[in-house]
Short mmCIF file of N, CA and C in Angstrom, two decimals:
data_model
loop_
_atom_site.label_atom_id
_atom_site.label_comp_id
_atom_site.label_asym_id
_atom_site.label_seq_id
_atom_site.Cartn_x
_atom_site.Cartn_y
_atom_site.Cartn_z
N MET E 591 25.60 -1.80 24.54
CA MET E 591 25.21 -1.59 22.68
C MET E 591 23.98 -1.14 22.82
N ALA E 592 24.19 0.56 22.14
CA ALA E 592 22.79 1.17 21.61
C ALA E 592 22.45 0.12 21.07
N SER E 593 20.24 0.62 21.15
CA SER E 593 19.71 -0.51 20.31
C SER E 593 18.87 0.13 19.33
N PHE E 594 18.99 -0.53 18.61
CA PHE E 594 18.09 -0.07 17.10
C PHE E 594 17.06 1.26 17.53
N GLU E 595 16.35 1.56 18.03
CA GLU E 595 15.52 2.64 18.13
C GLU E 595 16.03 3.34 19.14
N ASP E 596 17.36 3.43 19.31
CA ASP E 596 17.81 4.60 20.17
C ASP E 596 18.57 5.24 18.44
N ALA E 597 19.68 4.06 17.57
CA ALA E 597 20.04 4.58 16.50
C ALA E 597 19.13 4.74 15.87
N LEU E 598 17.57 5.46 15.64
CA LEU E 598 16.28 5.87 14.85
C LEU E 598 15.97 7.41 15.97
N LEU E 599 16.33 7.00 16.52
CA LEU E 599 16.24 8.27 17.25
C LEU E 599 17.39 9.46 17.02
N ASP E 600 18.37 9.19 16.83
CA ASP E 600 20.35 9.33 16.60
C ASP E 600 19.97 9.84 14.97
N ASN E 601 18.85 8.79 13.96
CA ASN E 601 18.56 9.58 12.89
C ASN E 601 17.42 10.17 12.32
N ARG E 602 16.55 10.62 11.65
CA ARG E 602 15.41 11.51 12.08
C ARG E 602 15.04 10.38 11.07
N VAL E 603 13.96 10.15 11.47
CA VAL E 603 13.55 8.93 9.53
C VAL E 603 12.63 10.34 8.76
N PRO E 604 12.80 10.34 7.38
CA PRO E 604 12.73 10.79 6.88
C PRO E 604 10.48 11.83 6.78
N ALA E 605 10.38 13.05 6.74
CA ALA E 605 8.17 12.91 7.07
C ALA E 605 7.96 11.94 5.73
N LEU E 606 8.46 12.40 4.05
CA LEU E 606 7.74 11.69 3.36
C LEU E 606 8.34 10.96 2.56
N LEU E 607 8.45 9.46 1.59
CA LEU E 607 9.01 9.29 1.09
C LEU E 607 8.05 8.39 0.10
N GLY E 608 8.12 8.34 -1.20
CA GLY E 608 7.27 8.49 -2.60
C GLY E 608 5.68 8.57 -1.84
N ASP E 609 4.89 7.44 -2.05
CA ASP E 609 3.83 7.78 -1.42
C ASP E 609 3.53 7.94 -0.13
N VAL E 610 4.80 7.77 0.68
CA VAL E 610 4.60 7.31 2.29
C VAL E 610 4.66 8.13 2.82
N ARG E 611 3.77 8.64 4.10
CA ARG E 611 4.06 9.19 5.14
C ARG E 611 4.81 8.34 6.20
N LEU E 612 5.70 8.86 6.67
CA LEU E 612 6.31 8.27 8.14
C LEU E 612 6.86 9.01 9.46
N ARG E 613 6.49 8.82 10.15
CA ARG E 613 7.04 9.23 12.06
C ARG E 613 7.55 7.56 12.47
N TYR E 614 7.76 7.93 14.21
CA TYR E 614 8.32 7.41 14.82
C TYR E 614 7.52 8.11 15.64
N ASP E 615 7.45 6.57 16.09
CA ASP E 615 5.74 6.99 17.40
C ASP E 615 5.97 6.87 18.93
N GLY E 616 6.88 6.37 19.75
CA GLY E 616 6.97 5.88 21.05
C GLY E 616 6.80 4.32 20.98
N GLY E 617 8.82 3.57 20.47
CA GLY E 617 8.35 2.36 20.00
C GLY E 617 8.09 1.92 18.48
N ARG E 618 7.81 2.42 17.47
CA ARG E 618 6.81 2.11 16.21
C ARG E 618 7.50 3.45 15.62
N LEU E 619 7.55 2.65 14.49
CA LEU E 619 7.41 3.17 12.32
C LEU E 619 6.61 2.98 12.42
N VAL E 620 6.06 3.60 11.34
CA VAL E 620 4.50 4.12 11.07
C VAL E 620 4.51 4.87 9.80
N GLY E 621 4.16 4.34 8.67
CA GLY E 621 4.40 4.54 7.51
C GLY E 621 2.90 4.27 6.98
N GLU E 622 2.18 5.09 6.41
CA GLU E 622 1.21 4.58 5.71
C GLU E 622 0.92 6.22 4.27
N SER E 623 0.23 5.52 3.11
CA SER E 623 0.27 5.69 2.66
C SER E 623 -0.49 7.19 2.13
N LEU E 624 -0.04 8.01 1.59
CA LEU E 624 -1.18 9.19 0.85
C LEU E 624 -2.76 8.72 0.29
N PRO E 625 -3.22 9.30 0.53
CA PRO E 625 -4.59 9.42 0.62
C PRO E 625 -4.69 9.75 -1.23
N PRO E 626 -5.18 8.91 -2.02
CA PRO E 626 -5.78 9.42 -3.78
C PRO E 626 -5.87 10.81 -4.45
N PRO E 627 -5.62 10.92 -5.24
CA PRO E 627 -5.86 12.76 -4.88
C PRO E 627 -7.98 12.66 -5.99
N TRP E 628 -8.57 13.78 -5.48
CA TRP E 628 -9.40 13.69 -5.32
C TRP E 628 -10.21 13.14 -6.48
N ASP E 629 -9.51 12.81 -7.62
CA ASP E 629 -10.12 12.51 -8.74
C ASP E 629 -11.17 10.71 -8.87
N ARG E 630 -9.74 10.60 -8.55
CA ARG E 630 -9.68 9.11 -8.24
C ARG E 630 -10.45 8.35 -7.71
N ARG E 631 -10.45 9.32 -6.43
CA ARG E 631 -11.92 8.44 -4.94
C ARG E 631 -12.96 9.01 -5.98
N ILE E 632 -13.53 10.44 -6.70
CA ILE E 632 -14.87 10.08 -7.18
C ILE E 632 -15.35 9.47 -8.93
N LEU E 633 -13.94 9.09 -8.96
CA LEU E 633 -14.40 8.20 -10.53
C LEU E 633 -15.21 6.98 -10.02
N PRO E 634 -15.20 6.15 -9.41
CA PRO E 634 -16.20 4.53 -9.14
C PRO E 634 -17.23 5.12 -9.27
N GLY E 635 -17.69 6.25 -7.52
CA GLY E 635 -18.87 6.66 -7.60
C GLY E 635 -19.19 7.39 -8.60
N LEU E 636 -18.74 8.28 -9.67
CA LEU E 636 -19.59 9.21 -10.62
C LEU E 636 -20.14 7.36 -11.61
N CYS E 637 -19.20 6.19 -11.86
CA CYS E 637 -19.54 5.09 -12.35
C CYS E 637 -21.05 4.73 -12.28
N VAL E 638 -20.95 4.17 -10.98
CA VAL E 638 -22.01 4.10 -9.95
C VAL E 638 -23.43 4.41 -10.46
N GLY E 639 -23.41 6.11 -10.40
CA GLY E 639 -24.40 7.00 -10.20
C GLY E 639 -24.70 7.12 -11.53
N VAL E 640 -23.69 7.14 -12.49
CA VAL E 640 -24.21 6.96 -14.68
C VAL E 640 -25.10 4.93 -14.83
N ALA E 641 -23.93 4.94 -13.91
CA ALA E 641 -24.64 2.87 -14.10
C ALA E 641 -26.16 2.66 -13.45
N LEU E 642 -26.52 3.53 -12.92
CA LEU E 642 -28.38 3.68 -11.32
C LEU E 642 -29.34 4.94 -12.89
N GLY E 643 -28.14 5.40 -13.96
CA GLY E 643 -29.33 6.33 -14.90
C GLY E 643 -29.40 5.38 -15.79
N CYS E 644 -29.08 4.70 -16.60
CA CYS E 644 -28.49 3.76 -17.12
C CYS E 644 -29.75 2.63 -17.10
N THR E 645 -29.45 1.88 -15.65
CA THR E 645 -30.87 0.72 -15.22
C THR E 645 -31.79 1.65 -15.55
N VAL E 646 -32.16 2.81 -14.64
CA VAL E 646 -33.62 3.79 -14.71
C VAL E 646 -33.78 3.39 -15.53
N GLY E 647 -33.17 3.69 -16.87
CA GLY E 647 -33.16 4.16 -18.56
C GLY E 647 -33.86 2.93 -18.95
N ALA E 648 -33.06 2.02 -18.65
CA ALA E 648 -33.70 0.55 -19.19
C ALA E 648 -35.23 0.22 -18.47
N ALA E 649 -34.85 0.53 -17.59
CA ALA E 649 -36.56 -0.20 -17.03
C ALA E 649 -38.07 0.92 -17.87
N VAL E 650 -37.14 2.17 -18.04
CA VAL E 650 -38.35 2.31 -18.45
C VAL E 650 -38.90 2.09 -20.17
N LEU E 651 -37.33 1.77 -20.66
CA LEU E 651 -37.26 1.40 -21.90
C LEU E 651 -38.48 0.49 -22.45
N VAL E 652 -38.24 -0.47 -21.39
CA VAL E 652 -38.53 -2.13 -21.48
C VAL E 652 -40.79 -1.60 -21.77
N GLY E 653 -41.18 -0.83 -20.92
CA GLY E 653 -42.49 -0.30 -21.16
C GLY E 653 -42.51 -0.05 -22.28
N LEU E 654 -42.07 0.50 -22.84
CA LEU E 654 -42.04 1.37 -24.08
C LEU E 654 -41.49 1.28 -25.21
N GLU E 655 -41.30 0.14 -25.59
CA GLU E 655 -40.51 -0.28 -26.91
C GLU E 655 -41.23 -2.27 -27.27
N GLY E 656 -40.98 -2.32 -28.01
CA GLY E 656 -42.77 -2.80 -28.29
C GLY E 656 -41.52 -4.02 -29.51
N GLY E 657 -42.22 -5.71 -29.08
CA GLY E 657 -40.46 -6.64 -29.48
C GLY E 657 -40.66 -7.64 -28.81
N THR E 658 -39.78 -8.26 -29.28
CA THR E 658 -39.34 -10.01 -27.88
C THR E 658 -38.00 -8.96 -27.13
N LEU E 659 -37.37 -8.41 -28.11
CA LEU E 659 -35.87 -8.01 -27.45
C LEU E 659 -35.49 -6.58 -27.56
N PRO E 660 -35.65 -6.34 -26.92
CA PRO E 660 -36.00 -4.08 -26.75
C PRO E 660 -34.63 -4.23 -26.39
N ALA E 661 -33.71 -3.73 -27.86
CA ALA E 661 -31.92 -3.58 -28.02
C ALA E 661 -31.98 -2.28 -28.07
N ALA E 662 -33.08 -1.33 -27.49
CA ALA E 662 -32.40 -0.36 -26.48
C ALA E 662 -32.03 -0.02 -24.25
N SER E 663 -33.07 -0.53 -24.12
CA SER E 663 -33.51 -1.05 -23.14
C SER E 663 -31.71 -2.04 -22.35
N LEU E 664 -32.45 -3.23 -24.07
CA LEU E 664 -30.65 -4.08 -23.23
C LEU E 664 -29.44 -3.74 -23.93
N ALA E 665 -29.25 -2.80 -24.42
CA ALA E 665 -27.85 -2.39 -24.37
C ALA E 665 -27.21 -1.02 -23.36
N LEU E 666 -27.99 -0.78 -22.69
CA LEU E 666 -28.78 0.23 -21.00
C LEU E 666 -27.88 -0.50 -20.33
N ALA E 667 -29.04 -2.20 -20.21
CA ALA E 667 -28.61 -2.99 -19.36
C ALA E 667 -27.01 -3.42 -18.87
N VAL E 668 -26.58 -3.92 -20.58
CA VAL E 668 -25.27 -4.30 -20.28
C VAL E 668 -24.01 -2.80 -20.24
N ALA E 669 -24.77 -1.53 -20.31
CA ALA E 669 -23.95 -0.65 -19.84
C ALA E 669 -23.65 -0.13 -18.50
N ALA E 670 -24.78 -0.87 -17.96
CA ALA E 670 -25.15 -0.47 -16.46
C ALA E 670 -23.94 -1.44 -16.00
N ALA E 671 -24.36 -3.18 -15.87
CA ALA E 671 -23.27 -3.84 -15.24
C ALA E 671 -21.85 -3.33 -15.20
N VAL E 672 -22.16 -3.03 -16.98
CA VAL E 672 -20.34 -2.62 -17.66
C VAL E 672 -19.77 -1.66 -16.58
N LEU E 673 -20.23 -0.61 -16.33
CA LEU E 673 -20.20 0.79 -15.03
C LEU E 673 -20.05 0.18 -14.24
N VAL E 674 -20.59 -0.30 -13.67
CA VAL E 674 -20.07 -1.48 -12.49
C VAL E 674 -19.40 -2.06 -11.81
N GLY E 675 -18.75 -2.96 -12.37
CA GLY E 675 -17.63 -3.47 -12.60
C GLY E 675 -16.91 -2.84 -13.02
N LEU E 676 -16.49 -1.85 -13.48
CA LEU E 676 -15.35 -0.85 -13.84
C LEU E 676 -15.15 0.05 -12.20
N ALA E 677 -16.37 0.23 -12.07
CA ALA E 677 -16.56 1.13 -10.55
C ALA E 677 -15.97 0.58 -9.53
N LEU E 678 -15.56 -1.35 -9.29
CA LEU E 678 -15.16 -2.14 -8.79
C LEU E 678 -13.70 -1.90 -8.68
N ARG E 679 -13.42 -2.04 -10.07
CA ARG E 679 -12.37 -2.14 -10.11
C ARG E 679 -11.39 -1.21 -9.81
N LEU E 680 -12.43 0.02 -9.37
CA LEU E 680 -11.52 1.35 -9.75
C LEU E 680 -11.57 1.65 -7.97
N GLU E 681 -12.23 1.30 -7.15
CA GLU E 681 -12.37 1.17 -6.40
C GLU E 681 -11.25 -0.24 -5.09
N SER E 682 -11.26 -0.29 -5.64
CA SER E 682 -9.88 -1.31 -4.94
C SER E 682 -9.28 -1.50 -5.52
N ARG E 683 -8.61 -0.49 -6.36
CA ARG E 683 -7.22 0.11 -6.54
C ARG E 683 -7.75 1.89 -5.28
N LEU E 684 -8.49 2.45 -4.90
CA LEU E 684 -8.77 2.73 -4.18
C LEU E 684 -7.75 2.26 -2.34
N GLY E 685 -7.73 1.96 -2.26
CA GLY E 685 -6.84 0.83 -1.30
C GLY E 685 -5.86 1.85 -0.78
N ARG E 686 -5.55 2.10 0.68
CA ARG E 686 -4.31 1.69 1.00
C ARG E 686 -3.32 1.60 1.79
N ARG E 687 -2.14 1.87 2.18
CA ARG E 687 -1.07 0.34 2.51
C ARG E 687 -1.24 1.44 3.37
N ARG E 688 -0.76 0.63 5.25
CA ARG E 688 0.08 1.25 5.88
C ARG E 688 1.05 -0.07 6.34
N PHE E 689 2.18 0.38 6.57
CA PHE E 689 3.06 -0.52 7.76
C PHE E 689 3.41 0.22 9.30
N VAL E 690 3.62 -0.90 10.19
CA VAL E 690 3.91 -0.20 11.25
C VAL E 690 4.81 -1.37 12.49
N LEU E 691 6.56 -1.11 12.33
CA LEU E 691 7.44 -1.87 12.88
C LEU E 691 7.46 -1.70 14.57
N HIS E 692 7.01 -2.40 14.73
CA HIS E 692 6.94 -2.37 16.27
C HIS E 692 7.95 -3.29 17.53
N PHE E 693 9.05 -2.02 17.29
CA PHE E 693 9.81 -2.38 17.94
C PHE E 693 10.51 -3.44 18.80
N ARG E 694 9.66 -3.03 20.25
CA ARG E 694 9.35 -4.34 21.47
C ARG E 694 8.39 -5.42 21.31
N SER E 695 8.24 -5.25 20.48
CA SER E 695 7.05 -6.86 19.68
C SER E 695 8.01 -7.48 18.95
N GLU E 696 8.98 -6.79 18.07
CA GLU E 696 9.78 -7.25 17.06
C GLU E 696 8.75 -8.12 15.50
N SER E 697 8.13 -7.27 15.51
CA SER E 697 6.75 -7.65 14.34
C SER E 697 6.34 -7.00 13.79
N LEU E 698 6.44 -7.02 11.99
CA LEU E 698 6.00 -6.08 11.28
C LEU E 698 4.04 -6.13 10.91
N ARG E 699 3.68 -5.28 11.04
CA ARG E 699 2.40 -5.45 10.45
C ARG E 699 2.19 -4.29 9.34
N VAL E 700 0.97 -5.52 8.42
CA VAL E 700 1.52 -4.90 7.29
C VAL E 700 -0.32 -4.87 6.77
N GLU E 701 -0.93 -3.18 6.49
CA GLU E 701 -2.20 -2.83 6.88
C GLU E 701 -2.99 -3.29 5.07
N HIS E 702 -4.00 -3.04 4.68
CA HIS E 702 -4.41 -2.88 3.17
C HIS E 702 -5.31 -2.53 3.43
N LEU E 703 -5.67 -0.93 3.66
CA LEU E 703 -6.38 -0.40 3.87
C LEU E 703 -8.25 0.51 2.99
N ALA E 704 -8.94 -0.50 3.33
CA ALA E 704 -9.96 -0.45 2.39
C ALA E 704 -11.69 0.88 2.03
N TRP E 705 -11.95 1.83 1.47
CA TRP E 705 -13.05 2.19 1.54
C TRP E 705 -13.64 1.75 2.31
N THR E 706 -14.08 0.41 1.56
CA THR E 706 -15.22 -0.40 1.63
C THR E 706 -15.11 -0.73 3.74
N PRO E 707 -15.96 -0.96 4.48
CA PRO E 707 -15.68 -1.18 5.33
C PRO E 707 -15.97 -2.57 6.03
N GLY E 708 -14.85 -3.10 6.72
CA GLY E 708 -14.45 -4.60 7.16
C GLY E 708 -14.03 -4.66 5.88
N ALA E 709 -12.91 -4.23 4.55
CA ALA E 709 -12.45 -4.86 3.26
C ALA E 709 -11.44 -4.96 4.03
N THR E 710 -10.82 -4.26 5.34
CA THR E 710 -8.97 -4.15 5.51
C THR E 710 -8.65 -5.16 6.24
N ARG E 711 -7.45 -5.34 5.68
CA ARG E 711 -6.65 -6.89 6.04
C ARG E 711 -5.03 -6.67 6.37
N ALA E 712 -5.78 -7.18 7.61
CA ALA E 712 -3.94 -6.78 8.31
C ALA E 712 -3.51 -8.33 8.58
N GLU E 713 -1.25 -8.47 8.64
CA GLU E 713 -0.79 -9.10 8.76
C GLU E 713 -0.05 -8.85 9.62
N LEU E 714 0.52 -10.36 10.76
CA LEU E 714 1.41 -9.46 11.29
C LEU E 714 2.45 -10.94 11.70
N VAL E 715 3.96 -10.11 10.81
CA VAL E 715 5.16 -10.26 10.76
C VAL E 715 6.39 -10.61 11.26
N PRO E 716 6.40 -11.14 11.59
CA PRO E 716 7.33 -11.64 13.42
C PRO E 716 9.05 -11.56 12.37
N PHE E 717 9.92 -10.22 12.74
CA PHE E 717 11.70 -9.55 12.43
C PHE E 717 11.73 -10.92 11.53
N ASP E 718 11.93 -11.76 12.13
CA ASP E 718 12.15 -13.26 12.00
C ASP E 718 11.94 -13.62 11.18
N ALA E 719 10.99 -13.48 10.15
CA ALA E 719 10.41 -14.23 8.93
C ALA E 719 10.27 -12.90 7.91
N VAL E 720 11.00 -11.64 8.37
CA VAL E 720 11.73 -11.83 7.11
C VAL E 720 13.61 -11.68 6.69
N LYS E 721 12.99 -12.17 5.04
CA LYS E 721 14.06 -12.21 4.92
C LYS E 721 14.46 -11.57 3.39
N ALA E 722 13.87 -10.44 3.00
CA ALA E 722 14.91 -8.99 2.42
C ALA E 722 13.59 -7.96 2.51
N VAL E 723 14.25 -7.20 2.02
CA VAL E 723 14.38 -6.06 1.35
C VAL E 723 14.81 -5.70 0.68
N HIS E 724 13.80 -5.31 -0.64
CA HIS E 724 13.99 -4.81 -1.79
C HIS E 724 14.22 -3.25 -2.21
N MET E 725 15.28 -2.50 -3.16
CA MET E 725 14.67 -1.46 -3.80
C MET E 725 14.10 -1.99 -5.35
N VAL E 726 13.28 -1.79 -5.67
CA VAL E 726 12.50 -2.22 -6.42
C VAL E 726 11.87 -1.29 -7.78
N GLU E 727 12.47 -1.51 -9.11
CA GLU E 727 12.79 -0.42 -9.98
C GLU E 727 11.30 -0.32 -11.74
N ARG E 728 10.63 0.22 -10.99
CA ARG E 728 8.76 0.86 -11.47
C ARG E 728 8.91 1.53 -12.78
N PRO E 729 8.54 1.78 -13.75
CA PRO E 729 7.84 2.30 -15.42
C PRO E 729 8.33 3.53 -14.81
N GLY E 730 8.65 4.32 -15.49
CA GLY E 730 8.30 5.69 -14.97
C GLY E 730 9.34 6.48 -14.94
N PRO E 731 10.77 6.67 -14.60
CA PRO E 731 11.38 5.48 -13.86
C PRO E 731 10.95 5.63 -11.85
N ARG E 732 10.28 5.01 -11.17
CA ARG E 732 9.75 5.13 -9.86
C ARG E 732 10.48 4.19 -9.55
N TYR E 733 10.92 4.27 -8.41
CA TYR E 733 11.03 2.58 -6.88
C TYR E 733 9.95 2.67 -6.33
N ALA E 734 9.83 1.32 -5.87
CA ALA E 734 9.11 0.70 -4.68
C ALA E 734 10.08 0.59 -3.05
N LEU E 735 9.80 0.11 -2.30
CA LEU E 735 10.31 -0.62 -1.32
C LEU E 735 9.19 -2.15 -1.30
N VAL E 736 10.38 -2.93 -1.42
CA VAL E 736 9.30 -4.18 -0.97
C VAL E 736 9.24 -5.04 0.31
N VAL E 737 9.25 -5.01 1.34
CA VAL E 737 10.03 -6.41 2.31
C VAL E 737 9.08 -7.74 1.27
N GLU E 738 10.65 -9.41 1.25
CA GLU E 738 9.83 -10.17 1.36
C GLU E 738 10.12 -10.93 2.72
N TYR E 739 8.85 -11.90 2.72
CA TYR E 739 8.98 -13.16 3.74
C TYR E 739 8.66 -14.41 3.88
N VAL E 740 8.50 -15.22 4.89
CA VAL E 740 8.13 -16.17 4.89
C VAL E 740 8.03 -16.46 6.51
N LEU E 741 6.06 -16.96 6.42
CA LEU E 741 5.25 -17.36 7.85
C LEU E 741 5.88 -18.96 7.77
N GLU E 742 5.79 -19.19 8.76
CA GLU E 742 5.99 -20.31 10.55
C GLU E 742 4.75 -21.41 8.51
N ASP E 743 3.66 -21.23 8.83
CA ASP E 743 3.03 -21.64 8.46
C ASP E 743 2.66 -21.67 6.67
N ASP E 744 3.70 -21.29 6.12
CA ASP E 744 3.31 -20.90 4.57
C ASP E 744 4.81 -21.24 3.77
N GLU E 745 5.00 -22.19 3.17
CA GLU E 745 6.25 -22.34 2.47
C GLU E 745 7.14 -21.49 1.74
N GLN E 746 5.57 -20.25 0.64
CA GLN E 746 6.21 -19.87 0.02
C GLN E 746 6.44 -18.22 1.34
N PRO E 747 6.89 -17.80 -0.25
CA PRO E 747 7.55 -16.48 0.06
C PRO E 747 6.65 -15.02 -0.08
N ARG E 748 6.11 -14.30 0.33
CA ARG E 748 5.12 -13.33 1.11
C ARG E 748 5.83 -12.03 0.22
N ARG E 749 5.85 -11.14 -0.24
CA ARG E 749 5.73 -9.55 -0.25
C ARG E 749 5.14 -9.19 -0.32
N ALA E 750 5.26 -7.76 -0.11
CA ALA E 750 4.20 -6.69 0.91
C ALA E 750 5.29 -5.15 0.20
N VAL E 751 4.37 -4.39 -0.28
CA VAL E 751 4.67 -2.96 -0.96
C VAL E 751 5.15 -1.73 0.58
N LEU E 752 5.55 -1.68 1.18
CA LEU E 752 5.54 -0.50 1.73
C LEU E 752 5.71 0.62 1.09
N VAL E 753 6.48 1.06 0.59
CA VAL E 753 6.59 2.54 -0.06
C VAL E 753 6.00 1.96 -1.51
N GLU E 754 5.50 3.37 -2.43
CA GLU E 754 5.38 3.16 -3.27
C GLU E 754 5.76 4.61 -4.26
N GLY E 755 6.10 4.99 -5.33
CA GLY E 755 6.31 5.84 -6.43
C GLY E 755 7.31 6.37 -5.58
N VAL E 756 8.39 6.48 -5.34
CA VAL E 756 9.18 7.09 -4.77
C VAL E 756 10.46 7.62 -6.25
N ARG E 757 10.89 9.31 -6.49
CA ARG E 757 10.95 9.46 -7.82
C ARG E 757 12.48 9.08 -7.55
N PRO E 758 13.37 9.56 -8.74
CA PRO E 758 14.86 9.62 -8.98
C PRO E 758 15.89 10.36 -7.79
N ALA E 759 14.79 11.49 -7.56
CA ALA E 759 15.83 12.85 -6.83
C ALA E 759 15.21 12.33 -5.05
N GLU E 760 14.74 11.57 -5.01
CA GLU E 760 14.27 11.13 -3.67
C GLU E 760 15.03 10.11 -2.85
N GLY E 761 15.79 8.95 -4.26
CA GLY E 761 17.47 7.50 -4.07
C GLY E 761 18.18 7.96 -2.87
N GLU E 762 17.92 9.20 -2.67
CA GLU E 762 19.05 8.97 -0.91
C GLU E 762 18.43 8.60 -0.33
N THR E 763 17.45 8.88 0.00
CA THR E 763 16.48 8.52 1.49
C THR E 763 15.68 7.83 0.86
N LEU E 764 15.56 7.11 -0.20
CA LEU E 764 15.54 5.87 -0.11
C LEU E 764 15.94 4.74 -0.20
N HIS E 765 17.92 4.91 -0.27
CA HIS E 765 18.29 4.10 -0.29
C HIS E 765 19.17 4.35 2.10
N ARG E 766 18.67 5.32 2.70
CA ARG E 766 19.43 5.36 3.80
C ARG E 766 18.22 4.84 4.53
N VAL E 767 15.90 4.33 3.91
CA VAL E 767 15.19 4.26 4.24
C VAL E 767 15.34 2.50 4.72
N TRP E 768 15.34 2.12 3.40
CA TRP E 768 16.32 0.13 2.85
C TRP E 768 17.28 0.21 4.43
N ARG E 769 18.47 0.82 3.89
CA ARG E 769 19.11 0.28 5.23
C ARG E 769 18.59 0.51 6.73
N MET E 770 18.00 1.38 6.94
CA MET E 770 17.10 1.45 8.54
C MET E 770 15.80 0.59 8.56
N LEU E 771 15.85 -0.61 7.43
CA LEU E 771 14.69 -1.36 7.76
C LEU E 771 15.33 -2.88 7.93
N SER E 772 16.12 -2.50 6.85
CA SER E 772 17.00 -4.04 6.77
C SER E 772 17.52 -4.47 7.89
N ASN E 773 17.99 -3.42 9.45
CA ASN E 773 20.19 -3.85 10.13
C ASN E 773 17.74 -3.09 11.04
N ALA E 774 16.75 -3.00 10.91
CA ALA E 774 15.52 -3.78 11.80
C ALA E 774 15.59 -5.12 12.08
N PHE E 775 16.08 -5.28 10.85
CA PHE E 775 14.98 -7.17 10.10
C PHE E 775 16.02 -7.41 11.12
N GLY E 776 17.68 -7.19 10.92
CA GLY E 776 18.55 -8.36 11.51
C GLY E 776 18.99 -8.51 10.08
N LEU E 777 18.76 -8.11 8.53
CA LEU E 777 19.70 -8.90 7.13
C LEU E 777 20.31 -8.02 7.33
N ARG E 778 21.46 -8.98 7.24
CA ARG E 778 22.84 -8.37 7.12
C ARG E 778 23.91 -7.92 5.20
N GLY E 779 24.47 -7.32 5.85
CA GLY E 779 24.68 -6.62 3.63
C GLY E 779 24.56 -5.35 4.15
N ALA E 780 23.37 -4.87 4.82
CA ALA E 780 22.85 -3.59 4.75
C ALA E 780 23.56 -2.36 5.02
N GLY E 781 24.39 -2.68 5.67
CA GLY E 781 25.63 -1.32 6.43
C GLY E 781 24.80 -0.82 7.67
N LEU E 782 25.25 0.30 8.43
CA LEU E 782 24.50 0.64 9.41
C LEU E 782 23.40 2.16 8.99
N ALA E 783 22.46 1.70 9.53
CA ALA E 783 21.62 3.00 8.82
C ALA E 783 21.89 4.55 8.89
N GLY E 784 23.04 4.61 10.31
CA GLY E 784 23.54 5.87 9.72
C GLY E 784 24.46 6.69 8.77
N GLY E 785 24.85 5.57 8.59
CA GLY E 785 26.11 5.26 7.10
C GLY E 785 26.46 5.50 6.13
#
């Protein structure tokens, strides 16, 4: 009986689906989200730079303004705090995703890559813990591939987004990758990966 790896070699993995690059690498299927556009990457830094300018302006105005509560200084300090909060929020949205299906160990590694050092999170999910692979419709219309799993130490089902931003024109490829993942996890009802 042919293994799933043999079937995967016979059925070429699409190079790109939605926001994820896919590749088969010696016993592993690797999917990594594309980096965000440069304007989204530069925006948090720009917010921090303007916040720094507001902070310096507030410090200078504290010495120049008279009265018990320098209004302009306070306004600049509040603006700086709001800009830093906005920068942190924008930075959190820049995180990338990566997933790796290890066929030999029958495990799925789901990673949330962050731009800040040490903020990357990873989780190892055995194939047996995967309960479903969903094709989810998003506004736009766009689609996503979401894996649902339950780990032994947790009763609640968890979800991890594998692929996001799939256009309707990629529907056939999306369905093919969904079947391939469902077959890899041993889920029923997906049909054959090549069929």
